[in-house]
Amino acid sequence: MRLSGIGSCVILSHPQAIQEIFSQDSKFDIGRGNKLAEPLIGRNSLMLIDGARHRRERKLLMPPFHGERLQAYGQQICLITEQIASQWQIDQPFVARSAMQKVSLEVILQIVFGLSEGERYQLILPLLTCSELQT
């Protein structure tokens, strides 16, 4: 397809094709193709860079996203979700967006930053939480 300001693009959805492209030292300008997402993910996002810099930064991120580690993350995400869902009242409405934001925030704090309690957690939580989520 042709996108204004970007040029010609190809969009793939077949998992094997995507894996093959991402697992090879390809000549694809994947970062350039993701340029539309820059306002959301930032100029230096791994999704927006190509070539040697992309390979170097991706290699730094890969160990936390393999095998057993990823399985442990999944278990921790389930526990976080169950903890938040346990606060819901039967027959009482809740705002799904706020609930998912709480889950996302806890996942980021606990899995990405390794914080689940303590002074740093208490200092960071209000900075990352809008008043709607603090209830």
Short mmCIF file of C-alpha atoms in Angstrom, two decimals:
data_model
loop_
_atom_site.label_atom_id
_atom_site.label_comp_id
_atom_site.label_asym_id
_atom_site.label_seq_id
_atom_site.Cartn_x
_atom_site.Cartn_y
_atom_site.Cartn_z
CA MET A 1 0.00 0.00 0.00
CA ARG A 2 1.06 3.60 -0.44
CA LEU A 3 0.88 5.87 2.60
CA SER A 4 1.13 9.61 2.33
CA GLY A 5 4.43 10.86 3.71
CA ILE A 6 5.89 7.36 4.04
CA GLY A 7 5.71 5.81 0.58
CA SER A 8 5.10 2.20 -0.35
CA CYS A 9 4.56 -0.28 2.49
CA VAL A 10 3.91 -3.97 2.80
CA ILE A 11 1.92 -5.28 5.76
CA LEU A 12 2.32 -8.91 6.81
CA SER A 13 0.19 -10.93 9.17
CA HIS A 14 1.45 -14.49 8.66
CA PRO A 15 3.46 -15.43 11.80
CA GLN A 16 6.16 -17.38 9.92
CA ALA A 17 6.73 -14.54 7.46
CA ILE A 18 7.02 -12.03 10.28
CA GLN A 19 9.43 -14.27 12.19
CA GLU A 20 11.59 -14.72 9.11
CA ILE A 21 11.82 -10.99 8.50
CA PHE A 22 12.63 -10.16 12.13
CA SER A 23 15.12 -13.00 12.59
CA GLN A 24 17.33 -12.09 9.64
CA ASP A 25 19.74 -9.26 9.13
CA SER A 26 17.39 -7.83 6.53
CA LYS A 27 17.41 -4.75 4.40
CA PHE A 28 13.86 -3.84 5.41
CA ASP A 29 13.25 -0.33 6.72
CA ILE A 30 10.97 -1.48 9.51
CA GLY A 31 11.71 1.60 11.61
CA ARG A 32 10.78 3.91 8.77
CA GLY A 33 7.55 1.98 8.28
CA ASN A 34 6.64 2.51 11.92
CA LYS A 35 7.20 6.27 11.73
CA LEU A 36 3.47 6.93 12.19
CA ALA A 37 3.76 5.60 15.75
CA GLU A 38 6.54 8.03 16.76
CA PRO A 39 4.27 10.41 18.72
CA LEU A 40 3.06 7.46 20.80
CA ILE A 41 6.29 5.52 21.35
CA GLY A 42 9.00 8.16 21.10
CA ARG A 43 11.72 8.90 18.58
CA ASN A 44 14.22 6.43 20.07
CA SER A 45 11.87 3.45 20.33
CA LEU A 46 13.31 0.15 19.14
CA MET A 47 10.37 -0.01 16.74
CA LEU A 48 11.60 3.12 14.94
CA ILE A 49 15.27 2.34 14.41
CA ASP A 50 16.93 0.13 11.82
CA GLY A 51 20.30 -1.39 11.04
CA ALA A 52 23.20 -1.85 13.45
CA ARG A 53 21.67 0.36 16.15
CA HIS A 54 18.45 -1.69 16.09
CA ARG A 55 20.37 -4.99 16.34
CA ARG A 56 22.51 -3.70 19.21
CA GLU A 57 19.59 -2.38 21.25
CA ARG A 58 17.40 -5.41 20.53
CA LYS A 59 20.19 -7.70 21.74
CA LEU A 60 20.23 -5.78 25.04
CA LEU A 61 16.50 -6.39 25.50
CA MET A 62 16.32 -10.03 24.46
CA PRO A 63 17.44 -11.91 27.62
CA PRO A 64 14.39 -10.82 29.65
CA PHE A 65 12.07 -12.01 26.87
CA HIS A 66 13.02 -15.68 26.55
CA GLY A 67 11.59 -18.97 27.77
CA GLU A 68 11.29 -19.38 31.51
CA ARG A 69 11.60 -15.66 32.15
CA LEU A 70 8.66 -14.90 29.87
CA GLN A 71 6.62 -17.66 31.51
CA ALA A 72 7.32 -16.13 34.93
CA TYR A 73 6.17 -12.73 33.63
CA GLY A 74 2.91 -14.33 32.48
CA GLN A 75 2.31 -15.82 35.90
CA GLN A 76 3.05 -12.50 37.57
CA ILE A 77 0.69 -10.66 35.20
CA CYS A 78 -2.06 -13.16 36.07
CA LEU A 79 -1.49 -12.60 39.79
CA ILE A 80 -1.58 -8.81 39.37
CA THR A 81 -4.79 -9.07 37.35
CA GLU A 82 -6.41 -11.40 39.90
CA GLN A 83 -5.44 -9.05 42.73
CA ILE A 84 -7.04 -6.06 41.02
CA ALA A 85 -10.12 -8.04 39.93
CA SER A 86 -10.63 -9.30 43.50
CA GLN A 87 -11.44 -5.72 44.50
CA TRP A 88 -14.46 -5.59 42.17
CA GLN A 89 -17.89 -5.97 43.76
CA ILE A 90 -20.46 -8.38 42.34
CA ASP A 91 -23.33 -6.55 40.63
CA GLN A 92 -21.41 -3.27 40.84
CA PRO A 93 -20.32 -1.59 37.59
CA PHE A 94 -16.72 -0.58 37.05
CA VAL A 95 -14.85 1.31 34.35
CA ALA A 96 -12.95 -1.31 32.34
CA ARG A 97 -10.45 1.27 31.04
CA SER A 98 -9.46 2.28 34.56
CA ALA A 99 -9.17 -1.35 35.62
CA MET A 100 -6.90 -2.17 32.67
CA GLN A 101 -4.82 0.94 33.37
CA LYS A 102 -4.33 -0.30 36.94
CA VAL A 103 -3.23 -3.69 35.64
CA SER A 104 -0.86 -2.07 33.13
CA LEU A 105 0.62 0.25 35.75
CA GLU A 106 1.25 -2.61 38.19
CA VAL A 107 2.79 -4.74 35.44
CA ILE A 108 5.15 -1.90 34.55
CA LEU A 109 6.06 -1.18 38.17
CA GLN A 110 6.51 -4.81 39.21
CA ILE A 111 7.89 -6.51 36.10
CA VAL A 112 9.74 -3.70 34.34
CA PHE A 113 10.97 -1.74 37.36
CA GLY A 114 10.93 -4.54 39.95
CA LEU A 115 8.89 -2.50 42.44
CA SER A 116 5.90 -3.84 44.33
CA GLU A 117 6.21 -2.24 47.72
CA GLY A 118 8.44 0.00 49.73
CA GLU A 119 9.46 3.62 49.69
CA ARG A 120 10.39 3.86 45.98
CA TYR A 121 7.10 2.22 44.99
CA GLN A 122 5.17 4.69 47.15
CA LEU A 123 7.09 7.62 45.65
CA ILE A 124 6.66 6.53 42.02
CA LEU A 125 3.05 5.34 42.13
CA PRO A 126 1.41 8.80 42.49
CA LEU A 127 3.64 10.21 39.74
CA LEU A 128 2.42 7.59 37.26
CA THR A 129 -1.20 7.49 38.39
CA CYS A 130 -3.95 9.90 37.51
CA SER A 131 -6.48 10.60 40.28
CA GLU A 132 -9.05 8.39 38.50
CA LEU A 133 -6.86 5.32 39.09
CA GLN A 134 -6.07 6.00 42.73
CA THR A 135 -9.52 5.01 43.98
#
